[in-house]
């Protein structure tokens, strides 16, 4: 399928569900039993019944209300997961730079396994990251993330792809320092996600994708997801060995080298090939 025509799921303009095709957003609330006032159950219903809804949406596109993509406000496509599971040190290039900068990365994800970020840290595209300290270093980490499609426990590597609903960009914003990872990465606004979910069937292989991040106009991070130490399916296997995964849960795969500090006034932009681009601005939490 041609890249620009791939269908992506979005939430936009105050909790409305839609699909993006090309430069248009089609509102699908009338098709999928969506309750904007109680959105998470609606999202789970959509995720769990996507195979059925996909054909209905495609057949209905010409009749749906539509908007120019550039004219809508996109929101976090998974605003309230039961958990965000994250991979530490999942590119060797990031391990090397952390040892050069802080001498503190003796292990990779293979030993460390996974950690949790607070779901309350999620924000959407075009929102602002708010830095909690004036005298500390806050870093960007560009990551490929995915959302769980059905309940899973002890799922083997070779079966994991059947449990993944779709993929998106994630910024794992991080306070550097000696506190636990979960504390340093769970401040409000520290998990921008989006700009949409590209469903697994539309994306194809998630392990051949260029990923880049800029701060203002400076390219800071550039890799390909083939360099992941543990790929998406291995992260899924390990996570589901540890805990029951529910539809809507997020797993984020870790960042390559090039992490660096952001300060108030910066604009962060990341892109993942065939997935999309996510931009946020940076502000101080306290003026
Ligand atoms: Mn990270």
mmCIF file of N, CA and C in Angstrom, residues 127-141 173-175 189-190 213-218 220 259-269 280-287:
data_model
loop_
_atom_site.group_PDB
_atom_site.id
_atom_site.type_symbol
_atom_site.label_atom_id
_atom_site.label_comp_id
_atom_site.label_asym_id
_atom_site.label_seq_id
_atom_site.Cartn_x
_atom_site.Cartn_y
_atom_site.Cartn_z
ATOM 1 N N UNK A 127 1.530 19.599 22.378
ATOM 2 C CA UNK A 127 1.465 20.044 23.764
ATOM 3 C C UNK A 127 2.867 20.456 24.224
ATOM 4 N N UNK A 128 2.983 20.844 25.502
ATOM 5 C CA UNK A 128 4.263 21.304 26.032
ATOM 6 C C UNK A 128 4.768 20.401 27.141
ATOM 7 N N UNK A 129 6.052 20.071 27.063
ATOM 8 C CA UNK A 129 6.761 19.434 28.174
ATOM 9 C C UNK A 129 7.103 20.521 29.179
ATOM 10 N N UNK A 130 6.805 20.277 30.457
ATOM 11 C CA UNK A 130 7.109 21.286 31.488
ATOM 12 C C UNK A 130 8.209 20.763 32.416
ATOM 13 N N UNK A 131 9.320 21.463 32.433
ATOM 14 C CA UNK A 131 10.492 21.008 33.190
ATOM 15 C C UNK A 131 10.322 21.331 34.667
ATOM 16 N N UNK A 132 10.505 20.327 35.547
ATOM 17 C CA UNK A 132 10.214 20.543 36.968
ATOM 18 C C UNK A 132 11.318 21.260 37.740
ATOM 19 N N UNK A 133 12.560 21.295 37.218
ATOM 20 C CA UNK A 133 13.654 21.920 37.960
ATOM 21 C C UNK A 133 14.353 22.957 37.082
ATOM 22 N N UNK A 134 14.840 24.009 37.716
ATOM 23 C CA UNK A 134 15.588 25.026 36.963
ATOM 24 C C UNK A 134 17.068 24.701 36.892
ATOM 25 N N UNK A 135 17.564 23.906 37.824
ATOM 26 C CA UNK A 135 19.019 23.706 37.936
ATOM 27 C C UNK A 135 19.407 22.241 37.709
ATOM 28 N N UNK A 136 18.552 21.506 36.998
ATOM 29 C CA UNK A 136 18.873 20.096 36.715
ATOM 30 C C UNK A 136 18.853 19.877 35.216
ATOM 31 N N UNK A 137 19.419 18.767 34.792
ATOM 32 C CA UNK A 137 19.449 18.446 33.360
ATOM 33 C C UNK A 137 18.254 17.564 32.997
ATOM 34 N N UNK A 138 17.479 18.013 32.004
ATOM 35 C CA UNK A 138 16.344 17.244 31.482
ATOM 36 C C UNK A 138 16.635 16.888 30.037
ATOM 37 N N UNK A 139 16.506 15.619 29.690
ATOM 38 C CA UNK A 139 16.904 15.132 28.364
ATOM 39 C C UNK A 139 15.714 14.630 27.554
ATOM 40 N N UNK A 140 15.905 14.681 26.238
ATOM 41 C CA UNK A 140 14.977 14.022 25.309
ATOM 42 C C UNK A 140 15.460 12.603 25.024
ATOM 43 N N UNK A 141 14.529 11.678 24.842
ATOM 44 C CA UNK A 141 14.848 10.331 24.358
ATOM 45 C C UNK A 141 13.789 9.943 23.324
ATOM 46 N N UNK A 173 10.889 11.590 28.171
ATOM 47 C CA UNK A 173 11.592 12.717 28.786
ATOM 48 C C UNK A 173 12.142 12.270 30.139
ATOM 49 N N UNK A 174 13.354 12.753 30.433
ATOM 50 C CA UNK A 174 14.127 12.170 31.531
ATOM 51 C C UNK A 174 14.875 13.232 32.313
ATOM 52 N N UNK A 175 14.710 13.206 33.622
ATOM 53 C CA UNK A 175 15.556 13.992 34.519
ATOM 54 C C UNK A 175 16.818 13.173 34.780
ATOM 55 N N UNK A 189 3.716 15.459 31.987
ATOM 56 C CA UNK A 189 4.137 15.913 30.629
ATOM 57 C C UNK A 189 5.376 15.192 30.112
ATOM 58 N N UNK A 190 5.920 14.214 30.832
ATOM 59 C CA UNK A 190 7.194 13.596 30.435
ATOM 60 C C UNK A 190 7.037 12.445 29.449
ATOM 61 N N UNK A 213 15.596 12.612 15.664
ATOM 62 C CA UNK A 213 15.091 13.648 16.562
ATOM 63 C C UNK A 213 15.904 14.913 16.391
ATOM 64 N N UNK A 214 15.181 16.039 16.337
ATOM 65 C CA UNK A 214 15.795 17.363 16.266
ATOM 66 C C UNK A 214 15.390 18.175 17.500
ATOM 67 N N UNK A 215 16.301 19.014 17.972
ATOM 68 C CA UNK A 215 15.941 20.080 18.906
ATOM 69 C C UNK A 215 16.145 21.381 18.162
ATOM 70 N N UNK A 216 15.072 22.140 18.019
ATOM 71 C CA UNK A 216 15.058 23.282 17.107
ATOM 72 C C UNK A 216 15.493 22.751 15.723
ATOM 73 N N UNK A 217 16.565 23.256 15.137
ATOM 74 C CA UNK A 217 16.955 22.732 13.823
ATOM 75 C C UNK A 217 18.150 21.781 13.881
ATOM 76 N N UNK A 218 18.552 21.426 15.088
ATOM 77 C CA UNK A 218 19.747 20.589 15.247
ATOM 78 C C UNK A 218 19.369 19.108 15.321
ATOM 79 N N UNK A 220 19.780 15.678 16.560
ATOM 80 C CA UNK A 220 20.473 15.134 17.741
ATOM 81 C C UNK A 220 20.548 13.604 17.731
ATOM 82 N N UNK A 259 21.182 11.474 23.031
ATOM 83 C CA UNK A 259 20.322 12.135 24.015
ATOM 84 C C UNK A 259 21.007 13.414 24.477
ATOM 85 N N UNK A 260 20.207 14.400 24.841
ATOM 86 C CA UNK A 260 20.799 15.656 25.272
ATOM 87 C C UNK A 260 19.779 16.534 25.964
ATOM 88 N N UNK A 261 20.283 17.624 26.490
ATOM 89 C CA UNK A 261 19.474 18.491 27.335
ATOM 90 C C UNK A 261 18.525 19.352 26.514
ATOM 91 N N UNK A 262 17.352 19.580 27.071
ATOM 92 C CA UNK A 262 16.447 20.592 26.528
ATOM 93 C C UNK A 262 16.187 21.640 27.597
ATOM 94 N N UNK A 263 15.882 22.850 27.141
ATOM 95 C CA UNK A 263 15.567 23.947 28.049
ATOM 96 C C UNK A 263 14.324 24.659 27.545
ATOM 97 N N UNK A 264 13.765 25.499 28.416
ATOM 98 C CA UNK A 264 12.550 26.224 28.048
ATOM 99 C C UNK A 264 12.766 26.998 26.756
ATOM 100 N N UNK A 265 11.774 26.937 25.882
ATOM 101 C CA UNK A 265 11.857 27.596 24.596
ATOM 102 C C UNK A 265 12.227 26.671 23.451
ATOM 103 N N UNK A 266 12.792 25.495 23.780
ATOM 104 C CA UNK A 266 13.160 24.545 22.726
ATOM 105 C C UNK A 266 11.918 23.926 22.095
ATOM 106 N N UNK A 267 12.092 23.511 20.834
ATOM 107 C CA UNK A 267 11.082 22.702 20.162
ATOM 108 C C UNK A 267 11.716 21.362 19.803
ATOM 109 N N UNK A 268 11.087 20.288 20.249
ATOM 110 C CA UNK A 268 11.583 18.933 19.970
ATOM 111 C C UNK A 268 10.709 18.333 18.873
ATOM 112 N N UNK A 269 11.359 17.742 17.870
ATOM 113 C CA UNK A 269 10.612 17.037 16.837
ATOM 114 C C UNK A 269 11.253 15.685 16.605
ATOM 115 N N UNK A 280 6.830 18.721 20.112
ATOM 116 C CA UNK A 280 6.374 19.369 21.338
ATOM 117 C C UNK A 280 7.287 20.543 21.649
ATOM 118 N N UNK A 281 6.772 21.490 22.398
ATOM 119 C CA UNK A 281 7.598 22.583 22.879
ATOM 120 C C UNK A 281 7.973 22.321 24.336
ATOM 121 N N UNK A 282 8.973 23.055 24.813
ATOM 122 C CA UNK A 282 9.490 22.880 26.171
ATOM 123 C C UNK A 282 9.284 24.172 26.942
ATOM 124 N N UNK A 283 8.746 24.044 28.158
ATOM 125 C CA UNK A 283 8.543 25.204 29.027
ATOM 126 C C UNK A 283 9.071 24.873 30.422
ATOM 127 N N UNK A 284 9.298 25.904 31.214
ATOM 128 C CA UNK A 284 9.543 25.675 32.629
ATOM 129 C C UNK A 284 8.218 25.497 33.350
ATOM 130 N N UNK A 285 8.172 24.519 34.259
ATOM 131 C CA UNK A 285 6.949 24.330 35.041
ATOM 132 C C UNK A 285 6.721 25.528 35.958
ATOM 133 N N UNK A 286 7.838 26.041 36.521
ATOM 134 C CA UNK A 286 7.741 27.206 37.396
ATOM 135 C C UNK A 286 8.396 28.388 36.702
ATOM 136 N N UNK A 287 7.712 29.481 36.605
ATOM 137 C CA UNK A 287 8.244 30.657 35.887
ATOM 138 C C UNK A 287 9.344 31.315 36.711
#
